[in-house]
Short mmCIF file of C-alpha atoms and ligand atoms in Angstrom, two decimals:
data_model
loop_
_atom_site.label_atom_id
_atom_site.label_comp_id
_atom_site.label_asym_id
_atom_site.label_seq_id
_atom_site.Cartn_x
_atom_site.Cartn_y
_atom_site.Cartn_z
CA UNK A 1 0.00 0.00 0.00
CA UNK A 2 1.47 3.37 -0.72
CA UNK A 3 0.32 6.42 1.14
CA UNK A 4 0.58 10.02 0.19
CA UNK A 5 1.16 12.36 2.52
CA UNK A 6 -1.50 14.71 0.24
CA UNK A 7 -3.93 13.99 -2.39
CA UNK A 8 -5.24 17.26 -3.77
CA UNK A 9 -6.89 15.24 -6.55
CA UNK A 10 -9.04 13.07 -4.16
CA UNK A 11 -10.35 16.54 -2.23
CA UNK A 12 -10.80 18.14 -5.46
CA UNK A 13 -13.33 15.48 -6.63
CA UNK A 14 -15.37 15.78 -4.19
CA UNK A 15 -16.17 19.04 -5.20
CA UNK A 16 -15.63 19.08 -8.51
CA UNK A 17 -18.67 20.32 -9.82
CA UNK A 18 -19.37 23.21 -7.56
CA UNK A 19 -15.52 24.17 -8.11
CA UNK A 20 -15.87 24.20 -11.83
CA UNK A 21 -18.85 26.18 -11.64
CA UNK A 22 -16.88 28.35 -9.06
CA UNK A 23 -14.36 28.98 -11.88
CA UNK A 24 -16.75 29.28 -14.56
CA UNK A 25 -18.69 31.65 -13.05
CA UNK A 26 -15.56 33.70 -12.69
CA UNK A 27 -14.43 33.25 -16.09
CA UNK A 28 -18.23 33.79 -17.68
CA UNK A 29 -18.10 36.95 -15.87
CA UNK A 30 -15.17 38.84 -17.35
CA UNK A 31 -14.51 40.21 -14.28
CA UNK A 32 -11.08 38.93 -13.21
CA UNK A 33 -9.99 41.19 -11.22
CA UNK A 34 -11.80 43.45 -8.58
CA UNK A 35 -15.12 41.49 -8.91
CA UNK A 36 -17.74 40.58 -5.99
CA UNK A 37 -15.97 37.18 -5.19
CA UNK A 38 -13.01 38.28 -3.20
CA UNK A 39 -15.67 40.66 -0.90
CA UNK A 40 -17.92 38.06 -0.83
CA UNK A 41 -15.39 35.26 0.39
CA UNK A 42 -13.95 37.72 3.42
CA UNK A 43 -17.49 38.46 4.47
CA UNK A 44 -18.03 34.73 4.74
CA UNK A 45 -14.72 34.10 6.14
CA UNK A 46 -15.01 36.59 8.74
CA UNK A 47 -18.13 35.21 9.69
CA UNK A 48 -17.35 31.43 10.15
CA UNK A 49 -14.37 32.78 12.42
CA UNK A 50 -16.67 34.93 14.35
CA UNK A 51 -14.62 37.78 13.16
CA UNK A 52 -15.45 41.45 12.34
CA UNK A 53 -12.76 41.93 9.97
CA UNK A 54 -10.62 39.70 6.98
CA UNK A 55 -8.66 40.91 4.12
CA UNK A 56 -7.21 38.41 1.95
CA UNK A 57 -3.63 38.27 0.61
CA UNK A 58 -2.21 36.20 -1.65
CA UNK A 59 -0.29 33.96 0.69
CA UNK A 60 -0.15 33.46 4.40
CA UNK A 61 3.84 35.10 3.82
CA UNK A 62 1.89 38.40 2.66
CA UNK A 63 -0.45 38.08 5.05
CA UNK A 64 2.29 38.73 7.44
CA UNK A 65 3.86 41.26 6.25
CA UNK A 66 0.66 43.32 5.56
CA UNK A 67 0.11 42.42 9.29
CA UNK A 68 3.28 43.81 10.12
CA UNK A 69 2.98 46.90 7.62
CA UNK A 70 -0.81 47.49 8.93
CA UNK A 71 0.78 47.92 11.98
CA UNK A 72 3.11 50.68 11.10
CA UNK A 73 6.37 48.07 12.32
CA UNK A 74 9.15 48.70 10.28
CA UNK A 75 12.95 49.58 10.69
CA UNK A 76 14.01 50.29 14.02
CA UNK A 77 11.56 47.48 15.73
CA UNK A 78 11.36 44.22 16.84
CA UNK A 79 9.21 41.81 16.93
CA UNK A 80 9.52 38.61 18.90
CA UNK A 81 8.88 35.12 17.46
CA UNK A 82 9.90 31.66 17.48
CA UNK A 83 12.03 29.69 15.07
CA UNK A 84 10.76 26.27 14.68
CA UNK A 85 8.38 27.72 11.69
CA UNK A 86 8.17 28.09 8.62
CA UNK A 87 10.76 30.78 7.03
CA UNK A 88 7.97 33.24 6.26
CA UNK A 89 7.26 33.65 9.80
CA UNK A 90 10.75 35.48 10.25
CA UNK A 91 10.93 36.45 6.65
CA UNK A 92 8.21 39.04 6.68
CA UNK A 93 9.17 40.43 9.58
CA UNK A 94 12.66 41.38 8.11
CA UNK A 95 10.87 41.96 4.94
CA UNK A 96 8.92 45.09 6.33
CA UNK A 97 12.27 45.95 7.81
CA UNK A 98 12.06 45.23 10.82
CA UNK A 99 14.68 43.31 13.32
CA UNK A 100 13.22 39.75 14.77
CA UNK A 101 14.22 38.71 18.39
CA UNK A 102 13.82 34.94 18.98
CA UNK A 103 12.29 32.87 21.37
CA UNK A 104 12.64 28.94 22.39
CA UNK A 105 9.25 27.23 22.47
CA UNK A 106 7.72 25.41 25.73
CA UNK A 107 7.86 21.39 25.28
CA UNK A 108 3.99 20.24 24.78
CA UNK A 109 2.65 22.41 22.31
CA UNK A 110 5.47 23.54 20.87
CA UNK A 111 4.19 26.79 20.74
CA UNK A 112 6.20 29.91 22.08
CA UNK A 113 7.25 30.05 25.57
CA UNK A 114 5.25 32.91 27.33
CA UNK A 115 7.91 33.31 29.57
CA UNK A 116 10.82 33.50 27.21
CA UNK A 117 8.76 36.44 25.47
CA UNK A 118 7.72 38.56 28.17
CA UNK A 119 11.85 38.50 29.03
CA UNK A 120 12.34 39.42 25.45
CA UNK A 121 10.57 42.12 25.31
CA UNK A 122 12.75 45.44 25.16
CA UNK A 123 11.79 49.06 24.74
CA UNK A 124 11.98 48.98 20.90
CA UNK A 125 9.85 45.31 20.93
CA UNK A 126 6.32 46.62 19.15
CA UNK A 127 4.93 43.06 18.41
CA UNK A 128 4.78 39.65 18.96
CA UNK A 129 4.21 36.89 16.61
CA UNK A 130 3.42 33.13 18.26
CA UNK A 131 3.03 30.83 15.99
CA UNK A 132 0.09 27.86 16.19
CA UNK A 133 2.57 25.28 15.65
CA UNK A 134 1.52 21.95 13.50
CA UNK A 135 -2.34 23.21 14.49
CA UNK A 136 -2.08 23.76 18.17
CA UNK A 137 -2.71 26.99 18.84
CA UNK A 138 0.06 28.88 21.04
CA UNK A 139 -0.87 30.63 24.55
CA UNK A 140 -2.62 33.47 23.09
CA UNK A 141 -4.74 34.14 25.94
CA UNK A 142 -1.16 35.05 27.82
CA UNK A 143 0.00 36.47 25.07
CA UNK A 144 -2.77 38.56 24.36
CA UNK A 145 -2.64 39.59 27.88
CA UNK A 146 1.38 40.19 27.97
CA UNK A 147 0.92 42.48 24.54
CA UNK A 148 -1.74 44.52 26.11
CA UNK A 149 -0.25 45.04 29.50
CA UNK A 150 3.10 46.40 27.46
CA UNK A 151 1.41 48.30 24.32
CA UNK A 152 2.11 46.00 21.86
CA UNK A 153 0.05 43.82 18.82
CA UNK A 154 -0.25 40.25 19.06
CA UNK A 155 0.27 39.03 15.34
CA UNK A 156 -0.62 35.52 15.29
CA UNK A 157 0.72 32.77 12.55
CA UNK A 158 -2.18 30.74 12.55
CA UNK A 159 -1.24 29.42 8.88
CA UNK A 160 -1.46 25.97 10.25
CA UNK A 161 -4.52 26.75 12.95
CA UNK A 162 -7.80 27.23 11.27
CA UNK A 163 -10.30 25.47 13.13
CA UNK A 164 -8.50 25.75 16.60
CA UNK A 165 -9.57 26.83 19.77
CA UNK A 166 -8.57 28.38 23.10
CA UNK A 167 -10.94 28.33 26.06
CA UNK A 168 -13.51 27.94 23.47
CA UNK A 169 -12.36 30.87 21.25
CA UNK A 170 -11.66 30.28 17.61
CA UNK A 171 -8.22 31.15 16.85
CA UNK A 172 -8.72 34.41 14.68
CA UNK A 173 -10.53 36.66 17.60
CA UNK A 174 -8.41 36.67 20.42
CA UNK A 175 -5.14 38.20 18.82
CA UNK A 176 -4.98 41.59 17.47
CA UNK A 177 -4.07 40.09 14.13
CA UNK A 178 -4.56 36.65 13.02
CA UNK A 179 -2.63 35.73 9.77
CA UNK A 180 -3.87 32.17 7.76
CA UNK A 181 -2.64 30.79 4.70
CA UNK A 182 -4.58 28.90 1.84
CA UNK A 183 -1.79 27.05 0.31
CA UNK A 184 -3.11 24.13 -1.27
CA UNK A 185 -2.11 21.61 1.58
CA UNK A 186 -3.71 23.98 4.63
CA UNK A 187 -7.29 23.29 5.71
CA UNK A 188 -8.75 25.48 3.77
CA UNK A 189 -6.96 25.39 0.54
CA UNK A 190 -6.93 27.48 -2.67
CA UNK A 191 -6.06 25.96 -6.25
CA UNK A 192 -3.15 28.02 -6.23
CA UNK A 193 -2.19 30.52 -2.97
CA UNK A 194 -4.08 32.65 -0.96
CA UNK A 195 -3.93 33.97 2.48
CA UNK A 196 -5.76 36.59 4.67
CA UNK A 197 -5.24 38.52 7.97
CA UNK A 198 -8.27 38.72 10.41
CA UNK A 199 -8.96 41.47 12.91
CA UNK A 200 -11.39 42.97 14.91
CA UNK A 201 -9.88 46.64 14.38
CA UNK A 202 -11.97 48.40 11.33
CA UNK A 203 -9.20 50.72 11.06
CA UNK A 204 -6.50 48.13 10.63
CA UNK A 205 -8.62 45.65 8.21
CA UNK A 206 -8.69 49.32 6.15
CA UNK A 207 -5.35 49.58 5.81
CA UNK A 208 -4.00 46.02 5.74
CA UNK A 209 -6.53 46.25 2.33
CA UNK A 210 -5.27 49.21 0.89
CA UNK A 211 -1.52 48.27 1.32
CA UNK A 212 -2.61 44.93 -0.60
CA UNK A 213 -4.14 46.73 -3.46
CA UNK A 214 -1.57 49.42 -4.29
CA UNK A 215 -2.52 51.66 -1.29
CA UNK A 216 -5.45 52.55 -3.44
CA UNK A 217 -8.63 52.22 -1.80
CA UNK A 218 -10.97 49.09 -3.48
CA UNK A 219 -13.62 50.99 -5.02
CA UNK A 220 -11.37 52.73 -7.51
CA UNK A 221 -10.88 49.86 -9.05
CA UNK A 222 -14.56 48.41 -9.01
CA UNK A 223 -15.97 51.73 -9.92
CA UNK A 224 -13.36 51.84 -13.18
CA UNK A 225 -15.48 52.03 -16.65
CA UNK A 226 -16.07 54.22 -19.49
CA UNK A 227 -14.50 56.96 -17.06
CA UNK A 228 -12.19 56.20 -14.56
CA UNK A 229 -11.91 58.11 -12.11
CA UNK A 230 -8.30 60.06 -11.95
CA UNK A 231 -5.11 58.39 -10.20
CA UNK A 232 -4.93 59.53 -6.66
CA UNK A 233 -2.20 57.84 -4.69
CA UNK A 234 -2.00 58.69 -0.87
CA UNK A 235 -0.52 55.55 0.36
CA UNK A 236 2.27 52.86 -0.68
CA UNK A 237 1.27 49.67 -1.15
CA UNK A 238 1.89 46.76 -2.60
CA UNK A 239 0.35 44.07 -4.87
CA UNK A 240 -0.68 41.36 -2.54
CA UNK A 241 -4.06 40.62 -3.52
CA UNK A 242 -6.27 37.47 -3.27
CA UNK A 243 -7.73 37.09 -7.17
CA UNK A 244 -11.19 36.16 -7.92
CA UNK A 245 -10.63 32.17 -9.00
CA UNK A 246 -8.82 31.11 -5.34
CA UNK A 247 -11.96 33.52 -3.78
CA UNK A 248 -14.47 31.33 -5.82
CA UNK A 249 -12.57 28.30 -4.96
CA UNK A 250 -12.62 28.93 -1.24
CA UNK A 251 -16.06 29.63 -1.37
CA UNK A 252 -16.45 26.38 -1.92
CA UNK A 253 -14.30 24.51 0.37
CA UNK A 254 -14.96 26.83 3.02
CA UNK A 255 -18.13 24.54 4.06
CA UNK A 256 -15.68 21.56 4.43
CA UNK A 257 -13.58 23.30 7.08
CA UNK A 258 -15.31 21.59 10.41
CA UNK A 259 -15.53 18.52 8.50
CA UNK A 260 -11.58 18.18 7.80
CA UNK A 261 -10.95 19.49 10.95
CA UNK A 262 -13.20 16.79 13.05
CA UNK A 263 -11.59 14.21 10.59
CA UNK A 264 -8.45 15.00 11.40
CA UNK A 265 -8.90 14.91 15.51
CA UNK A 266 -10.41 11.44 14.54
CA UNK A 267 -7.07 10.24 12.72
CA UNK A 268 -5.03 11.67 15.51
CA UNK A 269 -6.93 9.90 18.18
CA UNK A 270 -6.64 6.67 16.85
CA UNK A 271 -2.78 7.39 16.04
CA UNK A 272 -2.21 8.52 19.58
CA UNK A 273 -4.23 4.90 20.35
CA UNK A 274 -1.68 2.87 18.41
CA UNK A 275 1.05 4.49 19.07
CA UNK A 276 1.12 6.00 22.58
CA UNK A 277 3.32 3.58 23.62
CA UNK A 278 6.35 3.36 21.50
CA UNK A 279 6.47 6.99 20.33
CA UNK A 280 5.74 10.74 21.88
CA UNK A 281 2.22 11.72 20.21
CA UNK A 282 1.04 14.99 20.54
CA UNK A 283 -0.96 16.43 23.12
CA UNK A 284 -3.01 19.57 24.00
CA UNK A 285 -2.74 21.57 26.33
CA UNK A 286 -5.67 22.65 28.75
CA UNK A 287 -8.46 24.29 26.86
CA UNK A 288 -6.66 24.11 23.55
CA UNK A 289 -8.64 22.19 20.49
CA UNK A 290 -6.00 21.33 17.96
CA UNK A 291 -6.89 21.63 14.58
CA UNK A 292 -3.79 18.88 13.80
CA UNK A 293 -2.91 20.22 10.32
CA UNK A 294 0.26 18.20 11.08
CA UNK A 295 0.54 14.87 12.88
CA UNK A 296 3.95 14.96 14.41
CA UNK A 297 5.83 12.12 17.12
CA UNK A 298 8.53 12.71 18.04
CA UNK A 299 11.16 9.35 17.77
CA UNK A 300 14.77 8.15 18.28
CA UNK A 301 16.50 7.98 15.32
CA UNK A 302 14.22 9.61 12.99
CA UNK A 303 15.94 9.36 10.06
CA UNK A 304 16.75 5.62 10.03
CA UNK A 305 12.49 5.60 10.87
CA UNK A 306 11.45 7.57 8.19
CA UNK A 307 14.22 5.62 5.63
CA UNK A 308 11.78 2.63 6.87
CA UNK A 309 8.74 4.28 6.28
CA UNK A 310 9.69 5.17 2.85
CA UNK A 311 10.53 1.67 2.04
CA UNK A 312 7.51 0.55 3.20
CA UNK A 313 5.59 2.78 0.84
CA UNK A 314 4.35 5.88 3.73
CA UNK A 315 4.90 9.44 2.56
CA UNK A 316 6.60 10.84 5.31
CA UNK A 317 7.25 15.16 6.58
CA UNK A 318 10.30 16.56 8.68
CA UNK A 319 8.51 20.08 8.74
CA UNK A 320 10.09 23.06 10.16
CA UNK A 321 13.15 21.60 11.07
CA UNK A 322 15.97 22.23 11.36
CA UNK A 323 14.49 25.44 13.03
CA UNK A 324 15.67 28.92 11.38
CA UNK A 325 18.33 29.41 13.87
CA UNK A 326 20.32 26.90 12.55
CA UNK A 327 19.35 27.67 8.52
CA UNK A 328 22.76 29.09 6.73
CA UNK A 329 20.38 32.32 5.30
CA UNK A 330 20.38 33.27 8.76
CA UNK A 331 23.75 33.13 10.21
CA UNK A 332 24.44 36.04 10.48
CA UNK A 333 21.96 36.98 13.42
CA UNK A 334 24.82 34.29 15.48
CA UNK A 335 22.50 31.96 17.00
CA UNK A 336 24.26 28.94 17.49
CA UNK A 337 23.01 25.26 18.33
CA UNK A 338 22.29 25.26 22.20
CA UNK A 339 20.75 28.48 21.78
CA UNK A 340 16.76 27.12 22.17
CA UNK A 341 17.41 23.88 23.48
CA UNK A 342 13.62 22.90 23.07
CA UNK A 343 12.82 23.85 19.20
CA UNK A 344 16.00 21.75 18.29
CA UNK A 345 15.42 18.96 20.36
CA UNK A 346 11.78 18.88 18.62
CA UNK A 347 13.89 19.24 15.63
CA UNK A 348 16.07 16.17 15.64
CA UNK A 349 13.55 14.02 16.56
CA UNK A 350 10.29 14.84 14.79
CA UNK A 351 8.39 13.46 11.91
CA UNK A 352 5.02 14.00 10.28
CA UNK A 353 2.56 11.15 9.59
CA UNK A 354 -0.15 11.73 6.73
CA UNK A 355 -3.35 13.02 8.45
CA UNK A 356 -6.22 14.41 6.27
CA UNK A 357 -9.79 13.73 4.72
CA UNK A 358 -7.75 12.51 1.62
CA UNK A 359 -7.00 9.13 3.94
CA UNK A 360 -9.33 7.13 5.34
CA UNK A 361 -9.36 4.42 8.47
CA UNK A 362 -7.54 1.66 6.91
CA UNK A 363 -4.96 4.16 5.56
CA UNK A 364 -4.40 5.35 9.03
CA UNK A 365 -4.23 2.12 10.60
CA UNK A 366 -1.93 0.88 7.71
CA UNK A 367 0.54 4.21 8.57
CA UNK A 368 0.70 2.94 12.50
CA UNK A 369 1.64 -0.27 11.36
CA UNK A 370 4.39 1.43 9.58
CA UNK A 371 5.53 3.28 12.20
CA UNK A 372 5.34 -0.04 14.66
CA UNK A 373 7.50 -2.22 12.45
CA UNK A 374 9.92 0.87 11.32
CA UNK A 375 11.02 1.26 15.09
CA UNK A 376 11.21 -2.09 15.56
CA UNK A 377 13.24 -2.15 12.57
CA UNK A 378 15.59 0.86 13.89
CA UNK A 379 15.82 -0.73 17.00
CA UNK A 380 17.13 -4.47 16.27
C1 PLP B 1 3.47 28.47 10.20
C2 PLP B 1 3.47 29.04 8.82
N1 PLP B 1 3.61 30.36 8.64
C3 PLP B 1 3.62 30.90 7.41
C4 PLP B 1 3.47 30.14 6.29
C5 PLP B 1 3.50 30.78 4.95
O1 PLP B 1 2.31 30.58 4.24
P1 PLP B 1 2.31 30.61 2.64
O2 PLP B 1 3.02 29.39 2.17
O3 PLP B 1 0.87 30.63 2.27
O4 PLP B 1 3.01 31.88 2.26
C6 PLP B 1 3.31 28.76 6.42
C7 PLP B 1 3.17 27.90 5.22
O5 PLP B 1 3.33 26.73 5.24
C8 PLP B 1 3.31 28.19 7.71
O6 PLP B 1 3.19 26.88 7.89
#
């Protein structure tokens, strides 16, 4: 049996009629640009979040840094994170200009150490950006409370998070930014990229969309026709939009969110069944609902397990690791090995089992077994 660790053709199918009318109707419409889907899809967005506010991007990178930008951060700040991410975590953040200050992570979420932050913070800190690692989301309500108490924005990477809870709050209304991304292999995933930044500020959401659409406010653009209206550029911006097709698309897929999510806790409860025992299997932490867009153990000799695993036909992920300390693009910020004792030791000893509404029970049962006779294997 061979097991992907995606199928974007099986989820498509599913779907496939109401996507192709999605793009149809966008394509019948000749409007490709500027048109009622990408309003339409943040209005519904927003309001399966329990959000007031979401402007889409076109990637959860972008959403970042229009995040960051929104926020007026730039050179001269800092902004504290963790490195056991992805790179556009840190990359936006150096991308608006601004310096990042790192943090290690605490051991059972893997999410940034509250702690560690509130020691980072120093008088030119202006943000700072958890990250819901693998799905679980980080201590926001902490967080949220640490950024307040010292005047600064909680921008949350919840790229991997959608459909995660805190206390019973949906990730994307307790920071003062949440930041998602629809790559293809996220929950909620375009047919291309796509990403948006949720708020409940009305100010911010206003200017996180202008500085994605040129700086130009959106109903130039819709209002264009036989007479445009002149060119009238206040602010900067950039050219970070969401286009109409991945709005469409989303549409669509949006209703399967809950779904893929409740799927998912499904194939991590019976993993965490059959494999409790020989590996570590995630857990949550109180209060938290993990969305488990990742299903990571953590195992002794990793790579000999995964060689195994790829012999025996299972798709296998090493994500986020090692973390971005230890990448060469970043050696220059001197952070050596030793430096965040907890993301590296997570690093070494990590690896990602297929989880998603692309498998189904025997598949999951089938990648236990895997893992079973793979450490046995390693360990003869
Ligand atoms: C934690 C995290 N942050 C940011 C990103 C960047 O999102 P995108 O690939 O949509 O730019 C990702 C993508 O995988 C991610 O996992």
């Amino acid at each position: 049996m061979r097991i992907p660790f995606y199928d974007h053709a099986r989820i498509y199918r599913r779907r496939k009629a109401e996507i192709d009318a999605a793009i149809a109707r966008v394509l019948d419409s000749g409007r490709l640009d500027w048109g009622d889907e990408v309003p339409s899809f943040e209005a519904e967005f927003a309001a399966f979040l329990g959000a007031s506010h979401a402007v889409t991007v076109n990637s959860g990178t972008a959403a970042l840094k229009i995040a960051l930008l929104g926020l007026g951060i730039g050179p001269g700040d800092e902004v504290i994170t963790i490195t056991n991410s992805d790179i556009g975590t840190v990359s936006a953040i150096h991308h608006v200009g601004a310096s990042s200050v790192w943090v290690d992570v605490e051991p059972v979420s893997l999410c940034m150490n509250v702690e560690a932050a509130r020691a980072a913070i120093t008088p030119r800190t202006k943000a700072i950006l958890p990250v819901d690692l693998f799905g679980h989301p980080a201590a926001l309500i902490e967080l949220r409370a640490l950024a307040d108490a010292k005047g600064l924005a909680l921008v949350e990477d919840a790229c991997l998070a959608l459909g995660a809870s805190l206390g019973g709050r949906k990730v994307g209304t307790i920071a003062h930014v949440t930041c998602f991304s629809f790559a293809p292999t996220k929950h909620l995933g375009s047919i291309g990229s796509g990403g948006a930044c949720v708020t409940a500020d009305a100010s911010l959401a206003e200017r996180m969309r202008k500085l994605a659409a040129y700086g130009q406010d959106r109903s130039r653009h819709r209002s264009i026709g036989a007479t445009p209206p002149p060119l009238h550029h206040e602010t900067e911006g950039l050219n970070e939009r969401m286009d109409e097709i991945q709005a469409a698309v989303l549409r669509v897929k949006l209703a399967d969110v809950p779904e893929s999510v409740a799927v998912r806790r499904r194939q991590a409860a019976a993993y965490a069944q059959a494999l409790g025992t020989i590996a570590e299997t995630p857990s949550e932490l109180r209060g938290a609902h993990h969305a488990f867009r990742n299903y990571v153990i953590h195992v002794e000799a990793r790579d000999r397990v995964r060689e195994e695993m790829t012999a025996r036909g299972i798709a296998t992920a090493v994500s986020y690791a090692p973390p971005m300390h230890l990448q060469p693009v970043y050696a220059w910020k001197g952070s050596k090995r030793g430096a965040f004792p907890v993301s590296e030791g997570s690093g070494d000893r990590l690896l990602g089992l297929p989880i998603g509404p692309h498998l189904d029970d025997a598949q999951i049962a089938a990648v236990a077994d895997a893992v079973r006779a793979s450490i046995a294997a390693t360990s003869r």
